[in-house]
CSV table of C-alpha atoms in Angstrom, one decimal:
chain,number,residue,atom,x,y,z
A,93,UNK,CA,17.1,-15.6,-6.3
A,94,UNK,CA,20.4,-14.2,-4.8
A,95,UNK,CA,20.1,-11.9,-1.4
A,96,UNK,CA,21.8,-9.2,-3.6
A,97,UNK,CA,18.8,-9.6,-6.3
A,98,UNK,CA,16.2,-9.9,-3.7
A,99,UNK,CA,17.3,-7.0,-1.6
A,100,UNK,CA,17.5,-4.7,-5.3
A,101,UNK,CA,13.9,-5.8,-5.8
A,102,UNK,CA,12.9,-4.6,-2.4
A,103,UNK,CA,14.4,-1.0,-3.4
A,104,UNK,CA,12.9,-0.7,-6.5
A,105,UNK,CA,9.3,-1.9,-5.3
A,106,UNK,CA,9.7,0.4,-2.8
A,107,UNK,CA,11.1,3.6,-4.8
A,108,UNK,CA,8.6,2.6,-7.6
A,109,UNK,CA,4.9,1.8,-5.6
A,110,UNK,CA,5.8,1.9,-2.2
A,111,UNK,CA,5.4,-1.4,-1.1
A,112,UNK,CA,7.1,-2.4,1.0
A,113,UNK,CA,8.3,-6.4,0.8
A,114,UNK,CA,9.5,-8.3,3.8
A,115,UNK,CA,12.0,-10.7,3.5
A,116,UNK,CA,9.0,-12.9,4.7
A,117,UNK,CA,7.6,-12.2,0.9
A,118,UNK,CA,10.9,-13.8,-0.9
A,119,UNK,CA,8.5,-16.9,-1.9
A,120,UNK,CA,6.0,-14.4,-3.3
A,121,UNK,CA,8.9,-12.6,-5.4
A,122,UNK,CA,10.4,-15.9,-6.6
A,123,UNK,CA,6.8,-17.1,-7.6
A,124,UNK,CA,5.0,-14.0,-9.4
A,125,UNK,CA,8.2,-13.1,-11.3
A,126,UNK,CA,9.2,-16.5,-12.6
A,127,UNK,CA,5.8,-16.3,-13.5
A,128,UNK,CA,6.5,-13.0,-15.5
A,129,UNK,CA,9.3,-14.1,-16.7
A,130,UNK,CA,8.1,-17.2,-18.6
A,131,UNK,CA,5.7,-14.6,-20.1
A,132,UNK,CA,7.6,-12.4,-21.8
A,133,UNK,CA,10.4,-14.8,-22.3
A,134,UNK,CA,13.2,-13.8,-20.1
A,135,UNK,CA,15.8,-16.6,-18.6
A,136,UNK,CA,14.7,-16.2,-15.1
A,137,UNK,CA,15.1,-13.6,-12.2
A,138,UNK,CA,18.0,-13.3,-12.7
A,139,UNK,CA,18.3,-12.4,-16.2
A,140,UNK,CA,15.1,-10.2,-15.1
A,141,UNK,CA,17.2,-8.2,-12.1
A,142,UNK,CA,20.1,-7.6,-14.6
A,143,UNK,CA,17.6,-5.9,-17.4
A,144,UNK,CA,16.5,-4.0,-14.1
A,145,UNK,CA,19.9,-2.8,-12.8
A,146,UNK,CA,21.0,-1.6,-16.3
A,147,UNK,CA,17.9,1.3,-15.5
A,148,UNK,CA,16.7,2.5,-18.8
A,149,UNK,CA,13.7,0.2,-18.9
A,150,UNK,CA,10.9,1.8,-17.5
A,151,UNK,CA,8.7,-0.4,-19.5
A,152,UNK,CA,10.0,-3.3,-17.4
A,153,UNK,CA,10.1,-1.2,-14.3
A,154,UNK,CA,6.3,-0.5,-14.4
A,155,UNK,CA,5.8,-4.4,-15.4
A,156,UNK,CA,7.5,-5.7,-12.6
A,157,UNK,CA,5.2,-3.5,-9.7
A,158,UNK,CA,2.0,-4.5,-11.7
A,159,UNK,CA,2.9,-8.6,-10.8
A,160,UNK,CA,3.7,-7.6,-7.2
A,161,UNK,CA,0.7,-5.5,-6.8
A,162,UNK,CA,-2.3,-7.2,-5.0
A,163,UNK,CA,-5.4,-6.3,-6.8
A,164,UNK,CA,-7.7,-8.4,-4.4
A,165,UNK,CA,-11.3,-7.0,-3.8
A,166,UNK,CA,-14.7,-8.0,-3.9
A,167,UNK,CA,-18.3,-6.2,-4.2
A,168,UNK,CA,-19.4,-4.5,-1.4
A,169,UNK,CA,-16.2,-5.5,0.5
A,170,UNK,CA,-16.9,-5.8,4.5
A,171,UNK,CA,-20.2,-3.8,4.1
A,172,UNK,CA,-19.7,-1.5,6.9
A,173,UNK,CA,-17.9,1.0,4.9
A,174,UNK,CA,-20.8,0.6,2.3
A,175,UNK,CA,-23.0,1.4,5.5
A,176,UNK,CA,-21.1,4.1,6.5
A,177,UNK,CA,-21.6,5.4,2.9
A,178,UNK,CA,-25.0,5.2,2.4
A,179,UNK,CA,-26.5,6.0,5.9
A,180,UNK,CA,-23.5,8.6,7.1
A,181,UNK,CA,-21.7,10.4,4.5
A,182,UNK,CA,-24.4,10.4,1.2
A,183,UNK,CA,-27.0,12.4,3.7
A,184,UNK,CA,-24.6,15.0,4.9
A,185,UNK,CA,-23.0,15.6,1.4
A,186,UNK,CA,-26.9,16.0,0.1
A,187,UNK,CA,-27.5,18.5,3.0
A,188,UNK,CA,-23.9,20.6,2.7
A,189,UNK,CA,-23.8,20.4,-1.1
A,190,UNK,CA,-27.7,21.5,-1.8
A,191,UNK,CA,-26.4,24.8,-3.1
A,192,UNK,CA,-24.0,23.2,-5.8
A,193,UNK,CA,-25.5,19.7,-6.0
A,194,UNK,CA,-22.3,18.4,-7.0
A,195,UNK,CA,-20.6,15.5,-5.4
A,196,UNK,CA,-17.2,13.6,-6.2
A,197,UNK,CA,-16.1,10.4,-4.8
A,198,UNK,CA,-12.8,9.1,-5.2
A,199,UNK,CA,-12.0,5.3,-5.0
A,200,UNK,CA,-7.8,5.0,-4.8
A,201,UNK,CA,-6.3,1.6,-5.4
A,202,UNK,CA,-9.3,0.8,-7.0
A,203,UNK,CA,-8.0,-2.7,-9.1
A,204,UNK,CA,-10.4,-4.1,-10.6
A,205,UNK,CA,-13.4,-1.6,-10.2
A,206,UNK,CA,-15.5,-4.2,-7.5
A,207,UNK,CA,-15.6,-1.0,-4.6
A,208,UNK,CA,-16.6,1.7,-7.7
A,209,UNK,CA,-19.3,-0.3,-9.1
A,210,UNK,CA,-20.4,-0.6,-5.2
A,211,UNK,CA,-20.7,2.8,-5.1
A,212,UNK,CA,-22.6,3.3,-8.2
A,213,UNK,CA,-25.3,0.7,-7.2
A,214,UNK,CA,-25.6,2.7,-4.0
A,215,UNK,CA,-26.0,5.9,-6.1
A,216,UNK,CA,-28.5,4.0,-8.4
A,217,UNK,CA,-30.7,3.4,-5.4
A,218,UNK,CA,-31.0,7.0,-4.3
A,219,UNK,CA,-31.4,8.5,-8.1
A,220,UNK,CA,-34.8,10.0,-7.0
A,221,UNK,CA,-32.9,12.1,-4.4
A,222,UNK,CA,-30.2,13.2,-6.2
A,223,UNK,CA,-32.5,13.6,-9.6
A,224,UNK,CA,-30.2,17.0,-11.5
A,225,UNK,CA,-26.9,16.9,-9.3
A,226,UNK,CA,-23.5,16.3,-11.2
A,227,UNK,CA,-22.3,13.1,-9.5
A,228,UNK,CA,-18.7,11.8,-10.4
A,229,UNK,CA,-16.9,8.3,-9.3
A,230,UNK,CA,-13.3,8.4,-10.2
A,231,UNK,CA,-11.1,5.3,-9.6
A,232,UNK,CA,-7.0,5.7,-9.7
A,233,UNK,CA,-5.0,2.5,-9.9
A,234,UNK,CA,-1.2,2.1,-10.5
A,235,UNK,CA,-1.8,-1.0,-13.1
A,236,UNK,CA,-2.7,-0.4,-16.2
A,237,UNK,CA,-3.5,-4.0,-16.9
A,238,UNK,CA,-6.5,-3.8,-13.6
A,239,UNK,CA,-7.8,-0.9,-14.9
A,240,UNK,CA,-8.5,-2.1,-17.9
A,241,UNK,CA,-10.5,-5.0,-16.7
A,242,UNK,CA,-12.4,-2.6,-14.6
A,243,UNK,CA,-13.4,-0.7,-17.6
A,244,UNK,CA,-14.5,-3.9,-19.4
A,245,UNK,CA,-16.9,-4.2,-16.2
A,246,UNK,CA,-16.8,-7.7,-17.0
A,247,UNK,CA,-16.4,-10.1,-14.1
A,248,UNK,CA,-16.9,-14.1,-13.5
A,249,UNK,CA,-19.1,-16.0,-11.7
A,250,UNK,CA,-16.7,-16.2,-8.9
A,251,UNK,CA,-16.4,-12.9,-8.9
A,252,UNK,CA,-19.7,-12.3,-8.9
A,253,UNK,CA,-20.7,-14.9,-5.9
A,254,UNK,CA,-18.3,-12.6,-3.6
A,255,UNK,CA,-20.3,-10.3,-2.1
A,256,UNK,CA,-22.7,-9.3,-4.5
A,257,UNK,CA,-26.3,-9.5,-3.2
A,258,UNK,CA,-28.8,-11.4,-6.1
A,259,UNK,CA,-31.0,-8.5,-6.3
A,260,UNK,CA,-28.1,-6.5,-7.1
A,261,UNK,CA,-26.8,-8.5,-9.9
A,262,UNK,CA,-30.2,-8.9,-11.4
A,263,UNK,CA,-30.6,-5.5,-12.0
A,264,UNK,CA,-27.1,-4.4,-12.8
A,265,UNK,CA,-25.7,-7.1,-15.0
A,266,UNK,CA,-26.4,-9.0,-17.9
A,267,UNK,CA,-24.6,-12.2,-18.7
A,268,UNK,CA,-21.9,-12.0,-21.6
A,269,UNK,CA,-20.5,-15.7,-22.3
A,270,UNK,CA,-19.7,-17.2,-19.1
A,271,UNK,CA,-19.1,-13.7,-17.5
A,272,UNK,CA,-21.3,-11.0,-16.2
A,273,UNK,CA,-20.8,-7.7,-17.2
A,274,UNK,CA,-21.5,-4.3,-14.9
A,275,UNK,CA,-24.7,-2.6,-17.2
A,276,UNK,CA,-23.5,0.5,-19.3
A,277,UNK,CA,-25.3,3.1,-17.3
A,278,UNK,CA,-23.5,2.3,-14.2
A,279,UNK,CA,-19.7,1.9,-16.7
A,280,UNK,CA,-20.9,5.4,-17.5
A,281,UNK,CA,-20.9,6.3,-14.2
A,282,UNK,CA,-17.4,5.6,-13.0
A,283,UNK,CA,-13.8,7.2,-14.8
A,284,UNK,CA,-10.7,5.1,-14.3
A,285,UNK,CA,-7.3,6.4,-14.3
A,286,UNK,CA,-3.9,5.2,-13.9
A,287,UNK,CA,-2.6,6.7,-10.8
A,288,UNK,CA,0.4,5.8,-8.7
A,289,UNK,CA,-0.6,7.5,-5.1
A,290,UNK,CA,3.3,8.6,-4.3
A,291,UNK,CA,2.9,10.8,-7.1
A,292,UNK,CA,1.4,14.4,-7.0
A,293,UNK,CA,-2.6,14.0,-7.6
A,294,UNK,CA,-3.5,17.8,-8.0
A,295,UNK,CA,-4.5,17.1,-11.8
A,296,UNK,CA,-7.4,15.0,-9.8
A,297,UNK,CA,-9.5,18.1,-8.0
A,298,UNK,CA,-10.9,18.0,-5.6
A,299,UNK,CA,-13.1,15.2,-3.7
A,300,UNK,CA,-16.2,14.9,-1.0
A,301,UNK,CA,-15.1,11.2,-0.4
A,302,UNK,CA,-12.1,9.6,-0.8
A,303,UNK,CA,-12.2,5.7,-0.3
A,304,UNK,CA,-8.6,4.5,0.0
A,305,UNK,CA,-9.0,0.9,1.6
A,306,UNK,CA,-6.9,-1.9,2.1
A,307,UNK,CA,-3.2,-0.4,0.3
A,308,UNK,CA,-1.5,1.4,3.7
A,309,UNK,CA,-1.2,-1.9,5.1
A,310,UNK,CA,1.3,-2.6,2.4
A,311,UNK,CA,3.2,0.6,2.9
A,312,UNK,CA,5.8,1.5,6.0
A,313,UNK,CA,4.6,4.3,8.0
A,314,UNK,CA,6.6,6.8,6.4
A,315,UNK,CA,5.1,5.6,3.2
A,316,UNK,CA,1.5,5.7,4.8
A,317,UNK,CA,2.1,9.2,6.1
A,318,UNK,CA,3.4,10.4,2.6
A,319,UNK,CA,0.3,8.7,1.1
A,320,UNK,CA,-2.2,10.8,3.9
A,321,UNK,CA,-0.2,14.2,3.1
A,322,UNK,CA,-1.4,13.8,-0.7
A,323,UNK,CA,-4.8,12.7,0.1
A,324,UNK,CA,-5.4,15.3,2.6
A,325,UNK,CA,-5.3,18.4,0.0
A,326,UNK,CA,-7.6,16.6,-2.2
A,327,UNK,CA,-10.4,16.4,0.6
A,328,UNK,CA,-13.1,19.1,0.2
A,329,UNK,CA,-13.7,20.6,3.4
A,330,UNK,CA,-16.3,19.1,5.7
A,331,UNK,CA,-15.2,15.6,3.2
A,332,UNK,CA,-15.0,12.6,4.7
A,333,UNK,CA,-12.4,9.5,4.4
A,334,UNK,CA,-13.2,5.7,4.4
A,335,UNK,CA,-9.9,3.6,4.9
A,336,UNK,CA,-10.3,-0.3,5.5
A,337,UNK,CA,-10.9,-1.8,8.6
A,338,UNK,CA,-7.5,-3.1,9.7
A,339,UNK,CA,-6.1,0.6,8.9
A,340,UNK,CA,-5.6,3.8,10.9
A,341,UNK,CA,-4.0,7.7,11.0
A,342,UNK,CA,-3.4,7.3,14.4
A,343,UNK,CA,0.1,8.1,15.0
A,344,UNK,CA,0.9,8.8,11.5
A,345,UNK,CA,-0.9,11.8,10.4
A,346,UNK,CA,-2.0,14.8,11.9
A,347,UNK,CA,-3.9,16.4,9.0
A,348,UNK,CA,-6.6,13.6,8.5
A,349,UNK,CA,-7.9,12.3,11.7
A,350,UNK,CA,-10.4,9.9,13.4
A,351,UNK,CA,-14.4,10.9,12.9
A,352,UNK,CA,-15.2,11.2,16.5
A,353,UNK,CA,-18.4,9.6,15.8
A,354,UNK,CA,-18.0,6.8,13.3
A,355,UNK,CA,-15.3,4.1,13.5
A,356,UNK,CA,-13.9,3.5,10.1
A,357,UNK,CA,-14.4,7.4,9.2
A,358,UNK,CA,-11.9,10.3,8.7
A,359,UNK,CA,-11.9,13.7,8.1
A,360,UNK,CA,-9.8,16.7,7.9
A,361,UNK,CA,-8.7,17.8,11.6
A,362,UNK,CA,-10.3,21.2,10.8
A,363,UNK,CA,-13.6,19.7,9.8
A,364,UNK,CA,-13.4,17.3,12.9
A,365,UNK,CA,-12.6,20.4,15.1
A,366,UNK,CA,-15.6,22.0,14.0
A,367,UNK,CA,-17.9,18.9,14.4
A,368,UNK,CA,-16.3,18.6,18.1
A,369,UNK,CA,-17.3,22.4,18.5
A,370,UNK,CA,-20.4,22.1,17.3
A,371,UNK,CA,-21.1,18.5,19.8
A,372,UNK,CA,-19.7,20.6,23.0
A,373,UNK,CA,-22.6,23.4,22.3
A,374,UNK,CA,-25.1,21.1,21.7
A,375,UNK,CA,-24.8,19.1,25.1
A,376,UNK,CA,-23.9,22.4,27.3
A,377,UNK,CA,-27.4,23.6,27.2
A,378,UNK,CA,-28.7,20.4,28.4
A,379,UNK,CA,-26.2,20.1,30.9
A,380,UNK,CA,-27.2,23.6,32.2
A,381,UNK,CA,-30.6,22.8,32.3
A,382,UNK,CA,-30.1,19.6,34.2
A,383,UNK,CA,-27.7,21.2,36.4
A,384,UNK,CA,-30.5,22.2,39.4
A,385,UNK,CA,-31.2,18.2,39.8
A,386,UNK,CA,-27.9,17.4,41.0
């Protein structure tokens, strides 16, 4: 692959998803798109980058960012944010949303469906509780082609090993072949939709948890900062944010910001404001009273 080709790709990856390829990631380029190329029987790259340049193939376009797209994810990936779900954010959406008993969960970059299905086991444990309430798990994803293995629910036994505890499978899964496929109530539970997250996502409503996990880290900061503007509209207020562990707002957005209470854990800066005020009046009286010992 020529500098010239290489350097086009970059642009178009970039325009297109995003993502934003070092020149570190040449290898990655050269191997997933000779790859693509031997499938739909194109020369090579080069041959590939031409079809690109002419720009009339959108088809292609959209092709291309599916290959260079990492899609990898697990069950109940690095558990804290599971943690954080079930013990933090499920009761205080069951407290605030008592009146409505509505709650809508949004999984972005949601591949292959791993962190959805997650969710819905977590919901399955706590159907007693929330026994009459509309409950909704969308997933967006750019590729069309993970989406539509998520829907299948269908997942291998390597898959399945990866972070899926055995009680967990047993009751959520039955075997189909050699695969294991995700049991029709819980399918029924989760909505996938194809969804690039540069684009506008008003169509989408509005959300009481947005998990968007492990896809900033493959965006510039001006790219992350676009990606938190159009998140931050869809939050509901007093919502909450989960974002992956090696991923922050700090320094990049002013609108979603840093639960002051939970590492891991965002909210809207008017919701945390609130929360803030509402810590400072709870410790003053205390203070007051403990104020004649000093």
């Amino acid at each position: 692959m020529t500098d010239a080709d290489f350097n086009f790709l970059r642009r178009l990856l970039h325009l297109r998803s995003g993502l934003s390829l070092s020149l570190e990631k040449r290898y990655l380029a050269e191997s997933r798109l000779g790859i693509l190329c031997r499938r739909r029987g194109i020369d090579g790259i080069e041959t590939l980058v031409e079809q690109l340049r002419q720009g009339n193939n959108t088809a292609l376009e959209h092709t291309v960012v599916e290959a260079m797209t990492t899609n990898e994810t697990l069950f109940f990936r690095d558990n804290t944010p599971f943690d954080l779900f079930r013990n933090v954010i499920l009761p205080e959406k069951l407290a605030s949303n008592a009146a409505t008993r509505s709650l809508r969960i949004w999984c972005a970059a949601v591949s292959t469906g791993q962190e959805a299905y997650s969710l819905a086991m977590i919901l399955d444990e706590m159907a007693p509780r929330i026994a009459g309430w509309k409950v909704q798990i969308i997933g967006t994803d750019i590729s069309a082609e993970v989406l539509e293995r998520a829907r299948s629910g269908l997942y291998s036994q390597f898959e399945i090993q990866r972070g899926l505890p055995i009680q967990m499978l047993l009751k959520h899964f039955q075997q189909n072949g050699d695969k294991w496929q995700v049991s029709e109530r819980l399918r029924a539970m989760v909505e996938l939709k194809e969804h690039n997250l540069l684009e506008s996502n008003s169509h989408l409503g509005q959300f009481d948890v947005i998990f968007c996990r492990n896809v900033l880290i493959y965006f510039d900061v001006p790219t992350k900062a676009k990606v938190l503007g159009l998140l931050a509209p869809r939050l509901a207020p007093e919502g909450a944010v989960v974002l992956g562990a090696a991923e922050t707002v700090i320094g990049i957005s002013t609108t979603i910001v840093p639960d002051a209470k939970h590492r891991g854990l965002y909210r809207d800066r008017h919701s945390a404001k609130a929360q803030a005020a509402s810590m400072s009046l709870s410790v003053e009286p205390r203070l007051a009273q403990g104020g004649a010992r000093f």
